[in-house]
mmCIF file of C-alpha atoms and ligand atoms in Angstrom:
data_model
loop_
_atom_site.group_PDB
_atom_site.id
_atom_site.type_symbol
_atom_site.label_atom_id
_atom_site.label_comp_id
_atom_site.label_asym_id
_atom_site.label_seq_id
_atom_site.Cartn_x
_atom_site.Cartn_y
_atom_site.Cartn_z
ATOM 1 C CA UNK A 1 91.894 43.107 -24.347
ATOM 2 C CA UNK A 2 89.141 41.816 -26.438
ATOM 3 C CA UNK A 3 85.890 41.702 -24.311
ATOM 4 C CA UNK A 4 84.346 38.314 -24.254
ATOM 5 C CA UNK A 5 80.697 37.605 -24.481
ATOM 6 C CA UNK A 6 80.651 36.560 -20.908
ATOM 7 C CA UNK A 7 82.084 39.354 -18.436
ATOM 8 C CA UNK A 8 81.784 40.373 -14.918
ATOM 9 C CA UNK A 9 80.670 43.855 -14.354
ATOM 10 C CA UNK A 10 82.036 45.283 -11.061
ATOM 11 C CA UNK A 11 80.092 48.345 -9.813
ATOM 12 C CA UNK A 12 82.514 50.413 -7.872
ATOM 13 C CA UNK A 13 79.643 52.753 -6.519
ATOM 14 C CA UNK A 14 78.237 49.601 -4.773
ATOM 15 C CA UNK A 15 81.805 48.930 -3.239
ATOM 16 C CA UNK A 16 81.967 52.588 -1.908
ATOM 17 C CA UNK A 17 78.398 52.040 -0.566
ATOM 18 C CA UNK A 18 79.605 48.846 1.301
ATOM 19 C CA UNK A 19 82.646 50.589 2.758
ATOM 20 C CA UNK A 20 80.398 53.357 4.058
ATOM 21 C CA UNK A 21 78.462 50.596 5.990
ATOM 22 C CA UNK A 22 81.629 49.424 7.548
ATOM 23 C CA UNK A 23 82.726 52.892 8.418
ATOM 24 C CA UNK A 24 79.075 53.539 9.743
ATOM 25 C CA UNK A 25 79.099 50.522 11.915
ATOM 26 C CA UNK A 26 82.654 50.748 13.219
ATOM 27 C CA UNK A 27 83.049 54.742 13.735
ATOM 28 C CA UNK A 28 86.570 55.603 12.541
ATOM 29 C CA UNK A 29 88.304 52.294 13.100
ATOM 30 C CA UNK A 30 91.240 51.574 10.870
ATOM 31 C CA UNK A 31 89.972 49.204 8.005
ATOM 32 C CA UNK A 32 91.920 46.499 6.843
ATOM 33 C CA UNK A 33 90.049 45.437 3.674
ATOM 34 C CA UNK A 34 90.441 41.742 2.809
ATOM 35 C CA UNK A 35 91.199 41.348 -1.056
ATOM 36 C CA UNK A 36 92.660 37.830 -1.028
ATOM 37 C CA UNK A 37 91.604 35.449 -3.833
ATOM 38 C CA UNK A 38 91.510 38.095 -6.495
ATOM 39 C CA UNK A 39 89.284 40.264 -4.009
ATOM 40 C CA UNK A 40 86.995 37.447 -3.982
ATOM 41 C CA UNK A 41 86.864 37.195 -7.529
ATOM 42 C CA UNK A 42 86.310 40.964 -8.251
ATOM 43 C CA UNK A 43 89.889 41.798 -9.360
ATOM 44 C CA UNK A 44 92.310 42.708 -6.677
ATOM 45 C CA UNK A 45 94.178 45.526 -8.224
ATOM 46 C CA UNK A 46 91.006 47.584 -9.211
ATOM 47 C CA UNK A 47 89.188 46.818 -5.990
ATOM 48 C CA UNK A 48 92.421 47.659 -3.845
ATOM 49 C CA UNK A 49 92.897 50.987 -5.860
ATOM 50 C CA UNK A 50 89.352 52.093 -5.394
ATOM 51 C CA UNK A 51 89.130 51.113 -1.518
ATOM 52 C CA UNK A 52 92.488 52.981 -0.946
ATOM 53 C CA UNK A 53 91.114 56.023 -2.513
ATOM 54 C CA UNK A 54 88.372 55.749 -0.190
ATOM 55 C CA UNK A 55 90.249 55.588 2.989
ATOM 56 C CA UNK A 56 91.245 51.962 3.450
ATOM 57 C CA UNK A 57 94.529 52.006 5.259
ATOM 58 C CA UNK A 58 95.703 48.170 5.226
ATOM 59 C CA UNK A 59 95.014 45.532 2.708
ATOM 60 C CA UNK A 60 94.923 41.773 3.710
ATOM 61 C CA UNK A 61 95.760 38.906 1.354
ATOM 62 C CA UNK A 62 96.350 35.285 1.944
ATOM 63 C CA UNK A 63 99.669 34.534 0.272
ATOM 64 C CA UNK A 64 102.579 36.604 -0.621
ATOM 65 C CA UNK A 65 102.283 36.105 -4.240
ATOM 66 C CA UNK A 66 98.918 38.050 -3.977
ATOM 67 C CA UNK A 67 100.748 40.872 -2.255
ATOM 68 C CA UNK A 68 103.436 41.170 -4.677
ATOM 69 C CA UNK A 69 100.998 41.309 -7.460
ATOM 70 C CA UNK A 70 99.444 44.410 -5.789
ATOM 71 C CA UNK A 71 102.898 45.933 -5.254
ATOM 72 C CA UNK A 72 103.775 45.386 -9.120
ATOM 73 C CA UNK A 73 100.643 47.330 -9.917
ATOM 74 C CA UNK A 74 102.004 50.220 -7.841
ATOM 75 C CA UNK A 75 100.000 49.833 -4.703
ATOM 76 C CA UNK A 76 101.956 51.236 -1.640
ATOM 77 C CA UNK A 77 99.536 50.739 0.977
ATOM 78 C CA UNK A 78 100.540 48.207 3.866
ATOM 79 C CA UNK A 79 99.571 44.756 3.108
ATOM 80 C CA UNK A 80 99.160 41.924 5.687
ATOM 81 C CA UNK A 81 99.774 38.504 4.497
ATOM 82 C CA UNK A 82 97.678 35.963 6.438
ATOM 83 C CA UNK A 83 98.815 32.601 5.540
ATOM 84 C CA UNK A 84 102.508 32.220 4.405
ATOM 85 C CA UNK A 85 105.696 31.292 6.171
ATOM 86 C CA UNK A 86 108.528 30.902 3.642
ATOM 87 C CA UNK A 87 108.397 34.334 2.315
ATOM 88 C CA UNK A 88 111.063 36.079 4.313
ATOM 89 C CA UNK A 89 112.896 37.508 1.527
ATOM 90 C CA UNK A 90 109.543 38.723 -0.249
ATOM 91 C CA UNK A 91 108.438 40.539 3.086
ATOM 92 C CA UNK A 92 111.586 42.702 2.839
ATOM 93 C CA UNK A 93 111.819 43.175 -0.810
ATOM 94 C CA UNK A 94 108.361 44.065 -1.352
ATOM 95 C CA UNK A 95 107.583 45.560 2.174
ATOM 96 C CA UNK A 96 104.828 43.202 3.266
ATOM 97 C CA UNK A 97 103.736 42.706 6.739
ATOM 98 C CA UNK A 98 103.658 38.930 7.812
ATOM 99 C CA UNK A 99 101.026 37.312 10.036
ATOM 100 C CA UNK A 100 103.430 35.501 12.313
ATOM 101 C CA UNK A 101 102.009 32.156 13.933
ATOM 102 C CA UNK A 102 105.227 30.373 15.091
ATOM 103 C CA UNK A 103 108.444 31.425 16.865
ATOM 104 C CA UNK A 104 110.851 29.889 14.335
ATOM 105 C CA UNK A 105 109.496 32.263 11.560
ATOM 106 C CA UNK A 106 109.632 35.119 13.728
ATOM 107 C CA UNK A 107 113.342 34.327 14.605
ATOM 108 C CA UNK A 108 114.083 34.244 10.744
ATOM 109 C CA UNK A 109 112.379 37.759 10.163
ATOM 110 C CA UNK A 110 114.507 38.960 13.011
ATOM 111 C CA UNK A 111 117.925 37.605 11.786
ATOM 112 C CA UNK A 112 117.197 38.872 8.150
ATOM 113 C CA UNK A 113 115.995 42.283 9.628
ATOM 114 C CA UNK A 114 119.170 42.663 11.561
ATOM 115 C CA UNK A 115 121.342 41.650 8.404
ATOM 116 C CA UNK A 116 119.394 44.378 6.418
ATOM 117 C CA UNK A 117 119.890 46.900 9.371
ATOM 118 C CA UNK A 118 116.142 47.578 9.314
ATOM 119 C CA UNK A 119 113.017 46.783 11.252
ATOM 120 C CA UNK A 120 110.167 44.351 10.099
ATOM 121 C CA UNK A 121 106.653 45.178 11.215
ATOM 122 C CA UNK A 122 104.845 41.931 12.060
ATOM 123 C CA UNK A 123 101.382 40.946 13.396
ATOM 124 C CA UNK A 124 100.923 37.939 15.682
ATOM 125 C CA UNK A 125 98.135 35.675 15.593
ATOM 126 C CA UNK A 126 96.497 33.819 18.644
ATOM 127 C CA UNK A 127 94.123 30.949 18.166
ATOM 128 C CA UNK A 128 91.187 31.784 20.385
ATOM 129 C CA UNK A 129 88.883 29.007 18.954
ATOM 130 C CA UNK A 130 89.305 28.804 15.142
ATOM 131 C CA UNK A 131 91.618 25.983 15.461
ATOM 132 C CA UNK A 132 93.518 27.129 12.571
ATOM 133 C CA UNK A 133 96.561 29.409 12.578
ATOM 134 C CA UNK A 134 97.767 31.094 15.628
ATOM 135 C CA UNK A 135 99.495 30.429 19.101
ATOM 136 C CA UNK A 136 97.218 28.362 21.214
ATOM 137 C CA UNK A 137 96.171 30.231 24.377
ATOM 138 C CA UNK A 138 98.111 28.422 26.933
ATOM 139 C CA UNK A 139 101.296 29.208 25.078
ATOM 140 C CA UNK A 140 100.487 32.483 23.373
ATOM 141 C CA UNK A 141 101.656 34.967 26.148
ATOM 142 C CA UNK A 142 104.935 33.057 26.455
ATOM 143 C CA UNK A 143 105.575 32.846 22.887
ATOM 144 C CA UNK A 144 104.796 36.300 22.098
ATOM 145 C CA UNK A 145 106.905 37.698 25.083
ATOM 146 C CA UNK A 146 109.739 35.623 23.496
ATOM 147 C CA UNK A 147 108.963 37.183 19.932
ATOM 148 C CA UNK A 148 109.038 40.513 21.693
ATOM 149 C CA UNK A 149 112.663 40.171 22.828
ATOM 150 C CA UNK A 150 113.841 39.367 19.161
ATOM 151 C CA UNK A 151 115.843 42.322 17.386
ATOM 152 C CA UNK A 152 114.484 44.402 14.938
ATOM 153 C CA UNK A 153 111.145 43.101 14.974
ATOM 154 C CA UNK A 154 108.196 45.558 15.594
ATOM 155 C CA UNK A 155 104.829 43.887 17.207
ATOM 156 C CA UNK A 156 102.602 46.112 15.132
ATOM 157 C CA UNK A 157 99.397 43.841 15.425
ATOM 158 C CA UNK A 158 97.679 41.171 17.703
ATOM 159 C CA UNK A 159 95.053 39.361 15.810
ATOM 160 C CA UNK A 160 92.670 36.508 15.948
ATOM 161 C CA UNK A 161 89.981 35.015 13.960
ATOM 162 C CA UNK A 162 86.207 34.095 14.588
ATOM 163 C CA UNK A 163 84.853 30.880 13.668
ATOM 164 C CA UNK A 164 81.226 31.454 13.967
ATOM 165 C CA UNK A 165 80.532 35.110 14.316
ATOM 166 C CA UNK A 166 77.850 34.860 11.623
ATOM 167 C CA UNK A 167 75.429 32.837 13.919
ATOM 168 C CA UNK A 168 72.660 34.404 15.868
ATOM 169 C CA UNK A 169 73.966 32.741 18.863
ATOM 170 C CA UNK A 170 77.288 34.674 20.150
ATOM 171 C CA UNK A 171 78.126 32.405 22.872
ATOM 172 C CA UNK A 172 81.269 30.981 21.404
ATOM 173 C CA UNK A 173 82.207 34.196 19.525
ATOM 174 C CA UNK A 174 81.806 36.058 22.811
ATOM 175 C CA UNK A 175 84.075 33.509 24.359
ATOM 176 C CA UNK A 176 86.752 34.080 21.690
ATOM 177 C CA UNK A 177 86.686 37.633 22.135
ATOM 178 C CA UNK A 178 86.946 37.412 25.881
ATOM 179 C CA UNK A 179 90.013 35.191 25.436
ATOM 180 C CA UNK A 180 91.516 37.580 22.997
ATOM 181 C CA UNK A 181 90.950 40.401 25.371
ATOM 182 C CA UNK A 182 92.577 38.442 28.223
ATOM 183 C CA UNK A 183 95.649 37.725 26.182
ATOM 184 C CA UNK A 184 95.771 41.466 25.227
ATOM 185 C CA UNK A 185 95.803 42.615 28.850
ATOM 186 C CA UNK A 186 98.138 40.092 29.981
ATOM 187 C CA UNK A 187 100.749 41.286 27.199
ATOM 188 C CA UNK A 188 100.016 44.750 28.418
ATOM 189 C CA UNK A 189 101.122 43.960 31.849
ATOM 190 C CA UNK A 190 104.225 42.589 30.317
ATOM 191 C CA UNK A 191 104.550 46.006 28.689
ATOM 192 C CA UNK A 192 103.822 44.421 25.325
ATOM 193 C CA UNK A 193 101.480 46.775 23.469
ATOM 194 C CA UNK A 194 100.477 46.777 19.786
ATOM 195 C CA UNK A 195 99.337 49.652 17.296
ATOM 196 C CA UNK A 196 96.644 47.382 16.040
ATOM 197 C CA UNK A 197 94.134 44.720 17.776
ATOM 198 C CA UNK A 198 91.835 43.022 15.344
ATOM 199 C CA UNK A 199 89.509 40.243 15.243
ATOM 200 C CA UNK A 200 86.409 41.238 13.412
ATOM 201 C CA UNK A 201 85.657 39.756 10.096
ATOM 202 C CA UNK A 202 82.431 40.993 8.359
ATOM 203 C CA UNK A 203 80.080 39.016 10.416
ATOM 204 C CA UNK A 204 81.616 40.678 13.669
ATOM 205 C CA UNK A 205 81.656 44.282 11.963
ATOM 206 C CA UNK A 206 77.837 43.731 11.206
ATOM 207 C CA UNK A 207 76.794 42.330 14.619
ATOM 208 C CA UNK A 208 79.526 42.518 17.411
ATOM 209 C CA UNK A 209 80.374 46.167 18.055
ATOM 210 C CA UNK A 210 82.469 45.105 21.033
ATOM 211 C CA UNK A 211 84.754 43.180 18.702
ATOM 212 C CA UNK A 212 85.739 46.102 16.626
ATOM 213 C CA UNK A 213 88.658 47.180 18.828
ATOM 214 C CA UNK A 214 90.866 49.494 16.835
ATOM 215 C CA UNK A 215 90.795 47.788 13.594
ATOM 216 C CA UNK A 216 88.559 45.614 11.512
ATOM 217 C CA UNK A 217 89.091 43.113 8.803
ATOM 218 C CA UNK A 218 85.971 43.166 6.428
ATOM 219 C CA UNK A 219 85.953 40.749 3.390
ATOM 220 C CA UNK A 220 82.748 39.562 1.860
ATOM 221 C CA UNK A 221 80.669 42.451 3.231
ATOM 222 C CA UNK A 222 82.700 44.850 0.921
ATOM 223 C CA UNK A 223 81.438 42.783 -1.923
ATOM 224 C CA UNK A 224 77.878 43.225 -0.778
ATOM 225 C CA UNK A 225 77.024 39.975 0.998
ATOM 226 C CA UNK A 226 76.031 39.221 4.738
ATOM 227 C CA UNK A 227 73.508 41.921 5.208
ATOM 228 C CA UNK A 228 70.635 43.367 3.426
ATOM 229 C CA UNK A 229 71.788 46.893 3.657
ATOM 230 C CA UNK A 230 74.822 46.018 1.428
ATOM 231 C CA UNK A 231 74.923 46.068 -2.379
ATOM 232 C CA UNK A 232 76.314 43.217 -4.225
ATOM 233 C CA UNK A 233 79.248 44.577 -6.469
ATOM 234 C CA UNK A 234 79.429 41.903 -9.020
ATOM 235 C CA UNK A 235 77.155 41.021 -11.854
ATOM 236 C CA UNK A 236 77.739 38.174 -14.230
ATOM 237 C CA UNK A 237 76.559 38.763 -17.766
ATOM 238 C CA UNK A 238 76.642 37.367 -21.297
ATOM 239 C CA UNK A 239 75.245 37.182 -24.551
ATOM 240 C CA UNK A 240 73.475 34.477 -26.350
ATOM 241 C CA UNK A 241 75.915 32.470 -28.622
ATOM 242 C CA UNK A 242 73.271 30.630 -30.594
ATOM 243 C CA UNK A 243 69.423 30.531 -30.432
ATOM 244 C CA UNK A 244 67.909 27.397 -31.904
ATOM 245 C CA UNK A 245 64.469 25.968 -32.430
ATOM 246 C CA UNK A 246 64.015 22.397 -31.692
ATOM 247 C CA UNK A 247 61.152 19.818 -31.822
ATOM 248 C CA UNK A 248 59.716 17.943 -28.958
ATOM 249 C CA UNK A 249 61.857 14.977 -27.855
ATOM 250 C CA UNK A 250 65.065 16.775 -28.413
ATOM 251 C CA UNK A 251 67.961 15.839 -26.142
ATOM 252 C CA UNK A 252 70.073 18.538 -24.762
ATOM 253 C CA UNK A 253 73.829 18.469 -23.565
ATOM 254 C CA UNK A 254 75.840 15.654 -22.300
ATOM 255 C CA UNK A 255 74.215 12.593 -20.893
ATOM 256 C CA UNK A 256 70.855 13.586 -22.289
ATOM 257 C CA UNK A 257 69.481 14.433 -18.934
ATOM 258 C CA UNK A 258 67.109 16.944 -20.438
ATOM 259 C CA UNK A 259 64.587 16.059 -23.279
ATOM 260 C CA UNK A 260 62.336 18.693 -24.567
ATOM 261 C CA UNK A 261 58.563 17.771 -23.924
ATOM 262 C CA UNK A 262 57.313 20.350 -26.646
ATOM 263 C CA UNK A 263 58.796 22.325 -29.663
ATOM 264 C CA UNK A 264 61.324 24.615 -27.849
ATOM 265 C CA UNK A 265 63.749 27.511 -28.299
ATOM 266 C CA UNK A 266 67.120 26.684 -26.481
ATOM 267 C CA UNK A 267 69.712 29.394 -26.043
ATOM 268 C CA UNK A 268 73.337 28.405 -25.811
ATOM 269 C CA UNK A 269 75.468 30.872 -23.430
ATOM 270 C CA UNK A 270 79.071 30.776 -23.490
ATOM 271 C CA UNK A 271 79.951 30.143 -19.791
ATOM 272 C CA UNK A 272 80.462 26.781 -18.233
ATOM 273 C CA UNK A 273 82.146 25.099 -15.240
ATOM 274 C CA UNK A 274 85.627 26.183 -16.225
ATOM 275 C CA UNK A 275 84.553 29.657 -15.690
ATOM 276 C CA UNK A 276 83.060 28.855 -12.165
ATOM 277 C CA UNK A 277 79.505 28.248 -13.291
ATOM 278 C CA UNK A 278 79.207 25.166 -11.245
ATOM 279 C CA UNK A 279 78.262 21.814 -12.843
ATOM 280 C CA UNK A 280 75.761 21.094 -10.092
ATOM 281 C CA UNK A 281 73.720 23.803 -11.610
ATOM 282 C CA UNK A 282 72.792 21.460 -14.169
ATOM 283 C CA UNK A 283 68.984 21.413 -14.660
ATOM 284 C CA UNK A 284 68.933 23.787 -11.646
ATOM 285 C CA UNK A 285 70.515 27.078 -12.512
ATOM 286 C CA UNK A 286 68.632 29.945 -14.152
ATOM 287 C CA UNK A 287 69.485 32.900 -16.474
ATOM 288 C CA UNK A 288 67.581 36.256 -16.657
ATOM 289 C CA UNK A 289 66.708 36.957 -20.305
ATOM 290 C CA UNK A 290 64.219 39.892 -21.225
ATOM 291 C CA UNK A 291 63.474 40.246 -17.569
ATOM 292 C CA UNK A 292 62.339 36.563 -17.238
ATOM 293 C CA UNK A 293 63.770 33.528 -15.626
ATOM 294 C CA UNK A 294 65.292 30.922 -18.103
ATOM 295 C CA UNK A 295 65.996 27.544 -16.577
ATOM 296 C CA UNK A 296 69.229 25.740 -17.412
ATOM 297 C CA UNK A 297 68.372 22.724 -19.656
ATOM 298 C CA UNK A 298 70.726 19.787 -19.158
ATOM 299 C CA UNK A 299 74.231 19.599 -17.839
ATOM 300 C CA UNK A 300 76.421 22.519 -17.550
ATOM 301 C CA UNK A 301 79.247 22.045 -19.978
ATOM 302 C CA UNK A 302 83.035 23.233 -19.590
ATOM 303 C CA UNK A 303 82.280 26.292 -21.646
ATOM 304 C CA UNK A 304 78.749 26.484 -22.255
ATOM 305 C CA UNK A 305 75.094 26.011 -20.840
ATOM 306 C CA UNK A 306 71.912 25.816 -22.538
ATOM 307 C CA UNK A 307 68.905 27.398 -21.395
ATOM 308 C CA UNK A 308 65.129 27.149 -22.047
ATOM 309 C CA UNK A 309 63.609 30.266 -23.501
ATOM 310 C CA UNK A 310 60.899 28.923 -24.949
ATOM 311 C CA UNK A 311 58.353 30.784 -22.714
ATOM 312 C CA UNK A 312 60.185 34.181 -22.938
ATOM 313 C CA UNK A 313 58.733 36.287 -25.900
ATOM 314 C CA UNK A 314 61.102 38.366 -27.972
ATOM 315 C CA UNK A 315 64.367 36.833 -27.426
ATOM 316 C CA UNK A 316 67.093 37.345 -30.275
ATOM 317 C CA UNK A 317 70.818 36.758 -30.271
ATOM 318 C CA UNK A 318 71.363 40.350 -28.922
ATOM 319 C CA UNK A 319 69.446 39.801 -25.861
ATOM 320 C CA UNK A 320 71.244 40.356 -22.594
ATOM 321 C CA UNK A 321 72.008 37.250 -20.420
ATOM 322 C CA UNK A 322 72.375 37.976 -16.606
ATOM 323 C CA UNK A 323 73.709 34.856 -14.501
ATOM 324 C CA UNK A 324 74.256 37.007 -11.356
ATOM 325 C CA UNK A 325 72.807 40.373 -10.970
ATOM 326 C CA UNK A 326 69.453 42.152 -11.893
ATOM 327 C CA UNK A 327 67.307 42.429 -14.863
ATOM 328 C CA UNK A 328 64.102 44.346 -14.960
ATOM 329 C CA UNK A 329 62.265 43.168 -11.782
ATOM 330 C CA UNK A 330 64.160 39.920 -11.511
ATOM 331 C CA UNK A 331 67.510 39.220 -9.605
ATOM 332 C CA UNK A 332 69.883 36.324 -8.977
ATOM 333 C CA UNK A 333 72.421 36.768 -6.304
ATOM 334 C CA UNK A 334 75.578 34.554 -5.642
ATOM 335 C CA UNK A 335 73.691 33.705 -2.280
ATOM 336 C CA UNK A 336 70.673 32.442 -4.544
ATOM 337 C CA UNK A 337 73.237 30.242 -6.394
ATOM 338 C CA UNK A 338 75.157 29.161 -3.408
ATOM 339 C CA UNK A 339 71.773 28.055 -1.715
ATOM 340 C CA UNK A 340 71.006 25.873 -4.789
ATOM 341 C CA UNK A 341 74.285 24.005 -4.705
ATOM 342 C CA UNK A 342 74.760 23.900 -0.937
ATOM 343 C CA UNK A 343 77.724 26.279 -0.549
ATOM 344 C CA UNK A 344 78.332 29.906 0.279
ATOM 345 C CA UNK A 345 78.358 33.128 -1.922
ATOM 346 C CA UNK A 346 82.147 33.228 -1.111
ATOM 347 C CA UNK A 347 82.728 30.132 -3.134
ATOM 348 C CA UNK A 348 80.296 31.154 -5.932
ATOM 349 C CA UNK A 349 82.213 34.433 -6.315
ATOM 350 C CA UNK A 350 85.853 33.378 -5.961
ATOM 351 C CA UNK A 351 85.163 30.558 -8.542
ATOM 352 C CA UNK A 352 84.649 33.159 -11.282
ATOM 353 C CA UNK A 353 87.364 32.056 -13.551
ATOM 354 C CA UNK A 354 90.102 33.797 -15.241
ATOM 355 C CA UNK A 355 88.492 33.708 -18.628
ATOM 356 C CA UNK A 356 85.753 36.226 -17.469
ATOM 357 C CA UNK A 357 86.781 39.855 -18.251
ATOM 358 C CA UNK A 358 86.161 42.170 -15.144
ATOM 359 C CA UNK A 359 84.613 45.596 -16.359
ATOM 360 C CA UNK A 360 84.651 48.417 -13.812
ATOM 361 C CA UNK A 361 81.915 50.786 -13.627
ATOM 362 C CA UNK A 362 81.638 53.971 -11.832
ATOM 363 C CA UNK A 363 78.470 55.892 -12.675
ATOM 364 C CA UNK A 364 79.383 57.099 -16.230
ATOM 365 C CA UNK A 365 82.930 56.134 -16.467
ATOM 366 C CA UNK A 366 84.058 52.464 -17.217
ATOM 367 C CA UNK A 367 87.450 50.794 -17.857
ATOM 368 C CA UNK A 368 88.372 47.393 -19.080
ATOM 369 C CA UNK A 369 91.103 45.169 -17.307
HETATM 370 C C1 LIG B 401 89.122 35.955 4.753
HETATM 371 C C2 LIG B 401 89.417 36.441 5.988
HETATM 372 C C3 LIG B 401 88.856 37.538 6.743
HETATM 373 C C4 LIG B 401 87.557 38.158 5.957
HETATM 374 O O1 LIG B 401 86.458 37.332 6.203
HETATM 375 P P1 LIG B 401 85.065 37.779 5.752
HETATM 376 O O2 LIG B 401 84.163 36.696 6.361
HETATM 377 O O3 LIG B 401 85.144 37.826 4.272
HETATM 378 O O4 LIG B 401 84.860 39.100 6.260
HETATM 379 C C5 LIG B 401 89.263 38.187 7.785
HETATM 380 N N1 LIG B 401 90.260 37.810 8.434
HETATM 381 C C6 LIG B 401 91.104 36.678 7.849
HETATM 382 C C7 LIG B 401 92.274 36.130 8.673
HETATM 383 C C8 LIG B 401 90.635 35.904 6.836
HETATM 384 O O5 LIG B 401 91.199 34.942 6.426
#
């Protein structure tokens, strides 16, 4: 594939470092690596392969389509599908593990498993306070007991999800954990035991050791966000498309929201909101060029931005442009961008579009997607 001027550089050594942090924090718990949404924008196939090679035993995705893409890329590791329901056939055909949060789906899976003369492993989800998927606590025990009586269904995992484990104040997260453990022991009394118990997302991996149980489900921390000891995996880089000298009073971009106040040098960079460079970064974002910060001038367009490089000496059309990442002593993280536009690094990373090539680097070797 032809490499575009704008590309995302994925540092697999940083990924390995972040995975080591998970291992160091959790001891030797099983790790279910969350690679939904194209591995948070980093490229699900390459990231999954790299993580599996380093000891990850389970993958997690949102929808079965994402899991099938991994299977088609030759990945044999178990995959948990969080948010799907009408994917009974796919679960059997591609050997996927569904998260089950209603009895009807459990029954369908059982019926299909019996028909195919095989078993199906499932994880059941309890809602301990997230208010999203899962059996509500007053019903969870009874519903899961009903599922346990279904033929050919193997209860492999019991799981739940935190709503605010990232807060300093753990009062509610602790409550969720206590509820989960109560359900776990209630089911145990009914002789229902699971191979895996898991509730810990990245925030809980980092700050709630009691929540690690025997499996953890980190996502964002693998990609380098959530703690200072982690290394951002993704850099977003480009090259100047056109460098232009303009007089004072020159309007730049749609709506003429930026007008030069002096003789200026304006660089056009081939990335826009269609690539995930958020339009709210108009007159607000920055790019690193020659180790200095160049402000976005005017509105972000669909495919381009203009940056003001008047104060940066020695810029030419071969100068490297960094939109996320380090250059010299300067750096811009997805968290910096998120703060500017009132969102979270998750959204900044997962918004990076399909037109952006992902380039994978591991020390000296590199490969292009
Ligand atoms: C996305 C997701 C995770 C990972 O959360 P992070 O905050 O990125 O660690 C874990 N479990 C479930 C069910 C999820 O949807």
